[in-house]
Short mmCIF file of C-alpha atoms and ligand atoms in Angstrom, two decimals:
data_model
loop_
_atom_site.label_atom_id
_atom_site.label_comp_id
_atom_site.label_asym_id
_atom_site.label_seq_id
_atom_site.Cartn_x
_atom_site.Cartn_y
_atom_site.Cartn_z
CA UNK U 1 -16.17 -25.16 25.51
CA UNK U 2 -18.60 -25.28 22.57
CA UNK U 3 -21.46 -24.16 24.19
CA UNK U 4 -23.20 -23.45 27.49
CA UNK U 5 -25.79 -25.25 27.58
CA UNK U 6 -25.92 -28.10 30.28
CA UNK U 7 -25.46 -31.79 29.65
CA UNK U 8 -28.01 -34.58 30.99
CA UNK U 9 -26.29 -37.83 30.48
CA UNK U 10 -29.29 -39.45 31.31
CA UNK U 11 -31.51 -37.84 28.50
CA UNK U 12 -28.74 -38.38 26.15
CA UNK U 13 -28.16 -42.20 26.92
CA UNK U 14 -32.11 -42.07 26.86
CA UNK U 15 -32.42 -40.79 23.33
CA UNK U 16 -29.39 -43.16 22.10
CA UNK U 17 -31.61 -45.80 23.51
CA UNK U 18 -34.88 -45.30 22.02
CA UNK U 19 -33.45 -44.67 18.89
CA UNK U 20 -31.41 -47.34 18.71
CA UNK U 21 -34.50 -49.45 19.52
CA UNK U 22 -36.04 -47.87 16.45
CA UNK U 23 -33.25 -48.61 13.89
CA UNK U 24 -32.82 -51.78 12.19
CA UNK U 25 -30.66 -54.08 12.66
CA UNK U 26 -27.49 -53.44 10.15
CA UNK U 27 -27.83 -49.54 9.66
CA UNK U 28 -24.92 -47.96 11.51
CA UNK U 29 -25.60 -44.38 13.37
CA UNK U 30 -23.46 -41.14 13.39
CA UNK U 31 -23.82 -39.74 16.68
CA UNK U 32 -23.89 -35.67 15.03
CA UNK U 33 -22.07 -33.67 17.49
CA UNK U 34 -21.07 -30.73 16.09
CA UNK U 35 -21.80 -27.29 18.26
CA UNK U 36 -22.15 -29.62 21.24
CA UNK U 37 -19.81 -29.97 24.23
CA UNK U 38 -17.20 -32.12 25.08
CA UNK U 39 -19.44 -33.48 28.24
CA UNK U 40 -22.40 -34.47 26.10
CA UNK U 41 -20.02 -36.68 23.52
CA UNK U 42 -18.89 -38.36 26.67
CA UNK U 43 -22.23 -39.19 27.47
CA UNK U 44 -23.19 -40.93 24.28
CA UNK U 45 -20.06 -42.62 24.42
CA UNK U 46 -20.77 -43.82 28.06
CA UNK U 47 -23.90 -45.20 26.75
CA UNK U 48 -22.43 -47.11 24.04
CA UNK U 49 -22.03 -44.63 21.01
CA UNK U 50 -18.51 -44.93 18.99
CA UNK U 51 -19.45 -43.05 15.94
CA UNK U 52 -19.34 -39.53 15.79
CA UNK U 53 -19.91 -36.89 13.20
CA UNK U 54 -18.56 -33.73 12.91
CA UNK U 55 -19.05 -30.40 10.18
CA UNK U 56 -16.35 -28.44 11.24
CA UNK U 57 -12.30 -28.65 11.27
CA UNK U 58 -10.73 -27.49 13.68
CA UNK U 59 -13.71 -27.81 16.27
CA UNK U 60 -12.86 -31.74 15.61
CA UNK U 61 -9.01 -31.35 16.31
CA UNK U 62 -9.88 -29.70 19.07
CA UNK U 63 -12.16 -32.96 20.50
CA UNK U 64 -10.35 -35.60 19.32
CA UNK U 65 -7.79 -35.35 21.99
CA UNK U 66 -10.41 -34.64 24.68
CA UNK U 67 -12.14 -38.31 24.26
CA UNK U 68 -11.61 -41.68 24.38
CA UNK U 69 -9.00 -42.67 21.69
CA UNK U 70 -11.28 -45.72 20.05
CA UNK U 71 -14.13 -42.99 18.89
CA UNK U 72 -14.33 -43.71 14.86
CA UNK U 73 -14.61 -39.91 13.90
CA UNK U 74 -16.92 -38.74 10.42
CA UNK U 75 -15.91 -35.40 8.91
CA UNK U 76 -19.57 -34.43 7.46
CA UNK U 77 -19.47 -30.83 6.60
CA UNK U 78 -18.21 -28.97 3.90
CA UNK U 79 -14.17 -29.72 3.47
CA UNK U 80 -12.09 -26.55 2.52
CA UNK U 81 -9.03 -27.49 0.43
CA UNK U 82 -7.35 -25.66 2.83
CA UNK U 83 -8.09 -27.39 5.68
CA UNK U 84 -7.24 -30.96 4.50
CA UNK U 85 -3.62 -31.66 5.49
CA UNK U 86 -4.90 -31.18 8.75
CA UNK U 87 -7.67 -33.47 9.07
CA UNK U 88 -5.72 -36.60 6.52
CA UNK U 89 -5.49 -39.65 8.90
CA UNK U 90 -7.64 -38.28 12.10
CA UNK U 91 -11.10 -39.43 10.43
CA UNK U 92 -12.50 -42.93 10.06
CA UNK U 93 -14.36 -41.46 7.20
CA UNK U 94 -14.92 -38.13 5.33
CA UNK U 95 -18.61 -38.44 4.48
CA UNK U 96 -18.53 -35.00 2.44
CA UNK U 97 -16.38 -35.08 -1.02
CA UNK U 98 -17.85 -32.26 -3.08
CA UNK U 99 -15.60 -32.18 -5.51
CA UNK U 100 -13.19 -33.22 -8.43
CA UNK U 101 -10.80 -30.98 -6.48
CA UNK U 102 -11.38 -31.67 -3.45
CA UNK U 103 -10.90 -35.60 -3.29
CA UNK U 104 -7.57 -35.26 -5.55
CA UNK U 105 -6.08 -33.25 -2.44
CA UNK U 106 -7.05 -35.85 -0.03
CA UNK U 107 -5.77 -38.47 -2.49
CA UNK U 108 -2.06 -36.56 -2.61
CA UNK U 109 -2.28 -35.73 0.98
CA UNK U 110 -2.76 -39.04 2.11
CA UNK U 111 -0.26 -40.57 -0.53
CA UNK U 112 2.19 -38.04 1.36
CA UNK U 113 0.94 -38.61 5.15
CA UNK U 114 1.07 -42.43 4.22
CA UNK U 115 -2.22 -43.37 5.32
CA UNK U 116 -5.43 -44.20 3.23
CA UNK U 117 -8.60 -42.38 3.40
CA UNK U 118 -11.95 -43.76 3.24
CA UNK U 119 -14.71 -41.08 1.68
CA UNK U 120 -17.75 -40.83 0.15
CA UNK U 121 -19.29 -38.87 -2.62
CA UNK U 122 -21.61 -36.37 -1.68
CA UNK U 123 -24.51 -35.95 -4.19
CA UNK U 124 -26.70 -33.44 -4.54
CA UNK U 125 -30.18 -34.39 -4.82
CA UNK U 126 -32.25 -31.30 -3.08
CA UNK U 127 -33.78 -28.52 -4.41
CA UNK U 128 -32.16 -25.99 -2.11
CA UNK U 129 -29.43 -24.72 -4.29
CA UNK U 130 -27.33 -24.32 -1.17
CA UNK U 131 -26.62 -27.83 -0.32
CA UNK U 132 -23.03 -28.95 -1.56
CA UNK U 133 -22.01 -32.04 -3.45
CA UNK U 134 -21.92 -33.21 -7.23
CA UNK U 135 -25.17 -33.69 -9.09
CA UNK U 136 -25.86 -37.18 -10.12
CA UNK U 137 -24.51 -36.43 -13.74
CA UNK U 138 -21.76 -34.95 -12.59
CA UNK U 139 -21.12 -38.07 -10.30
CA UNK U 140 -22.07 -40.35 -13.27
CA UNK U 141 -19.62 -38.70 -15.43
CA UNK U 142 -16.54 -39.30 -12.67
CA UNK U 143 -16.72 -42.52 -12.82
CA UNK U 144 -17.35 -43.30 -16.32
CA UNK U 145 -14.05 -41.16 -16.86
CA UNK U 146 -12.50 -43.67 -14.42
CA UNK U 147 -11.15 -41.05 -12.17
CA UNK U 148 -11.88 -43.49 -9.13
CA UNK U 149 -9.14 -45.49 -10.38
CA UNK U 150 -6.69 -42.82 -10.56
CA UNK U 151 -6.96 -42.52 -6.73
CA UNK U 152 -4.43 -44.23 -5.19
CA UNK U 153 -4.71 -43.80 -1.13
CA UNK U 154 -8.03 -42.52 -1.24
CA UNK U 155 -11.09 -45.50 -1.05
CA UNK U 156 -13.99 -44.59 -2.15
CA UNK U 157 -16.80 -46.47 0.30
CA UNK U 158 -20.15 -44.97 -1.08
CA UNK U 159 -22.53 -42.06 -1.14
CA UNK U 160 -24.02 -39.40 1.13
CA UNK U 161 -27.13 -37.28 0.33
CA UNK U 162 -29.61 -34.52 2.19
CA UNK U 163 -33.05 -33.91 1.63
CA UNK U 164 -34.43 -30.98 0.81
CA UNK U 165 -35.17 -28.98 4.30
CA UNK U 166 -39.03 -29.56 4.33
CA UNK U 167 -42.05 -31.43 5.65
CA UNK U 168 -43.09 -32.59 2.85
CA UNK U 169 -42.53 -36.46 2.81
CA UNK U 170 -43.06 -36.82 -0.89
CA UNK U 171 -40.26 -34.35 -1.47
CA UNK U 172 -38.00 -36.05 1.07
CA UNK U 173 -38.65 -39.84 -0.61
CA UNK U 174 -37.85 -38.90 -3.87
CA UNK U 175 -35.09 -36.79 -3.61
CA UNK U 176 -33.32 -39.97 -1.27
CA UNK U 177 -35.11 -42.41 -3.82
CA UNK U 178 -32.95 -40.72 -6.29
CA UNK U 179 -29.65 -41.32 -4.12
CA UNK U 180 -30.53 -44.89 -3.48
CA UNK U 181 -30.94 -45.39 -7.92
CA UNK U 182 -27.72 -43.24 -8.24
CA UNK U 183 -26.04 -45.56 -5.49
CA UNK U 184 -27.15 -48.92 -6.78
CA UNK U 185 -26.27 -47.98 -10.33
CA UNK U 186 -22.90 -46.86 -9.66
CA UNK U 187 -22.29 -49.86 -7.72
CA UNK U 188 -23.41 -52.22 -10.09
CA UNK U 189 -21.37 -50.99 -12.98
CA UNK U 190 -18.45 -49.75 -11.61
CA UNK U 191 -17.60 -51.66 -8.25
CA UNK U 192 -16.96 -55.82 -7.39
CA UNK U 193 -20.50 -56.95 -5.64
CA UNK U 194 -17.31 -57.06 -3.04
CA UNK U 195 -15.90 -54.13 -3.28
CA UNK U 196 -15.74 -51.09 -1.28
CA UNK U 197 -18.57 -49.06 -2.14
CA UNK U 198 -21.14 -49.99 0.16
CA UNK U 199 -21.99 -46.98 2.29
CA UNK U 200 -24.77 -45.08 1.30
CA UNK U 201 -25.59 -42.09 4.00
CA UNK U 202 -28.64 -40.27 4.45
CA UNK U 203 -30.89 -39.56 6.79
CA UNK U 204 -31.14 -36.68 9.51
CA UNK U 205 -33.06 -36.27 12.74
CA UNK U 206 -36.40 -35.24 11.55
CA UNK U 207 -36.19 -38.04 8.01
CA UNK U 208 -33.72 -40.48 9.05
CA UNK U 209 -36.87 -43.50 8.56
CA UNK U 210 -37.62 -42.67 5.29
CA UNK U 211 -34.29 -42.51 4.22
CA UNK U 212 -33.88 -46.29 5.77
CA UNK U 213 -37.03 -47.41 4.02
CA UNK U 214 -35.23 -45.68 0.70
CA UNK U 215 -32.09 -48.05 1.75
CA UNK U 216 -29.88 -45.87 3.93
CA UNK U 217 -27.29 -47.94 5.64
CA UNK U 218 -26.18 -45.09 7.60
CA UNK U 219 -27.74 -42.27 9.27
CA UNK U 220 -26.37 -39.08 10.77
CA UNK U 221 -28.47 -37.64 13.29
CA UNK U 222 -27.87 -35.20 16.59
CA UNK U 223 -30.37 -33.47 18.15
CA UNK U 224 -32.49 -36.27 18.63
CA UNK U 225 -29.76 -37.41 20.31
CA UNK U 226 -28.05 -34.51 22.09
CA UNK U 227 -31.08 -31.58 21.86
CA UNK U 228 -31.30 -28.60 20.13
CA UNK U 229 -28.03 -27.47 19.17
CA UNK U 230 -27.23 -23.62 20.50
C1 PLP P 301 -26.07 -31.32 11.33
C2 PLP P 301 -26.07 -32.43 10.36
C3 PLP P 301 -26.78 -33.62 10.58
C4 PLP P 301 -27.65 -33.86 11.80
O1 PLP P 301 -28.75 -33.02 11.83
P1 PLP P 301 -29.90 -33.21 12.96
O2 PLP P 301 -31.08 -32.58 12.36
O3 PLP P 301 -29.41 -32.52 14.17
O4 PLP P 301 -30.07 -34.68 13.19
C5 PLP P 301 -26.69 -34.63 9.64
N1 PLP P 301 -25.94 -34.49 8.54
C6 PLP P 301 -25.24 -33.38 8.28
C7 PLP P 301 -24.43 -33.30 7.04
C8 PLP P 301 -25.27 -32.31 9.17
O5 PLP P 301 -24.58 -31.19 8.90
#
């Protein structure tokens, strides 16, 4: 339905494996399967997986109904205003907050729909100028105006961050070193050592290790799980 390509369970519970074999022990792993057929998801969650990530709207309304019901679902791409009502209360977590705007409609949606939502800040830390998300000053200044405690239905559990596109590992470390300062700083002075900010995403296919040596406790990766995406 979302693309033609065929599915081999067997290289896709094969990839879960090894990776899984690779990770350590206490990072949790988005199984990114956005652009990728129903079949394959089923796969991964044959072989185990229960955390998916998705980028787009309505292609995850339109797989959510498709799968088993206990799959904890990630929205991870860009969230148009829009598009929220629709997506309030179908998502374990919405990885992808970009903006002021943007997590003040989930906060009045889910105050309406009844239900809290779970998010995290995304923060911009790459060069590319196309990536979305707040810069760290920007994030900074949020909380220091306290806006996090104006949100009443909305938790937010952390941060999420890309690397600049490139093989450059240097590039890569730094930009998620800067994340992992950002994370620990905002944690430390505006969260309980118990509180709910303890999610800090990044990591792809291609850098997901040095985003766990930079203190990732979640990665998002797909086509070292499901292939090339079409
Ligand atoms: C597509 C995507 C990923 C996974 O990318 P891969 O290179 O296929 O592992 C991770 N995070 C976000 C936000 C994405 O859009």
């Amino acid at each position: 339905m979302f693309s033609q390509k065929p599915v081999s369970p067997l290289l896709i519970s094969e990839n879960l494996a090894a990776l899984k074999s690779e990770i350590p022990e206490g990072i949790a792993l988005v199984a990114v399967s956005k652009f990728q057929p129903v079949e394959a998801l089923q796969a991964a969650y044959d072989a185990g997986q229960r955390l998916f990530g998705e980028s787009r709207v309505q292609e995850l309304l339109e797989k959510i109904p498709l799968l088993p019901q206990d799959i904890k679902w990630h929205f991870i791409g860009h969230l148009q205003t829009n598009k929220v009502r629709q997506i309030i209360g179908r998502t374990a977590l919405i990885e992808s907050v970009d903006s002021e705007k943007l997590i003040d409609l989930i906060d009045a949606e889910s105050s309406k729909a009844g239900v809290e939502t779970k998010v995290l800040m995304q923060v911009h830390v790459a060069a590319e100028y196309t990536k979305f998300g707040f810069t760290p000053d920007e994030l900074l200044d949020f909380f220091r105006r306290g806006r996090h405690r104006e949100l009443k239905n909305t938790v937010i559990s952390g941060l999420m961050a890309m690397a600049t596109n490139t093989d450059d590992e240097t590039v890569i470390r730094s930009e998620f070193r800067t994340a992992s300062n950002l994370f620990r700083t905002i944690s430390g002075e505006f969260f309980d050592e118990k509180g709910s900010f303890r999610t800090l995403s990044m990591g792809m296919s291609s850098d997901w290790p040095i985003a766990v040596e930079e203190g990732a406790t979640l990665i998002r990766v797909g086509s070292a799980i499901f292939g090339e995406r079409n």
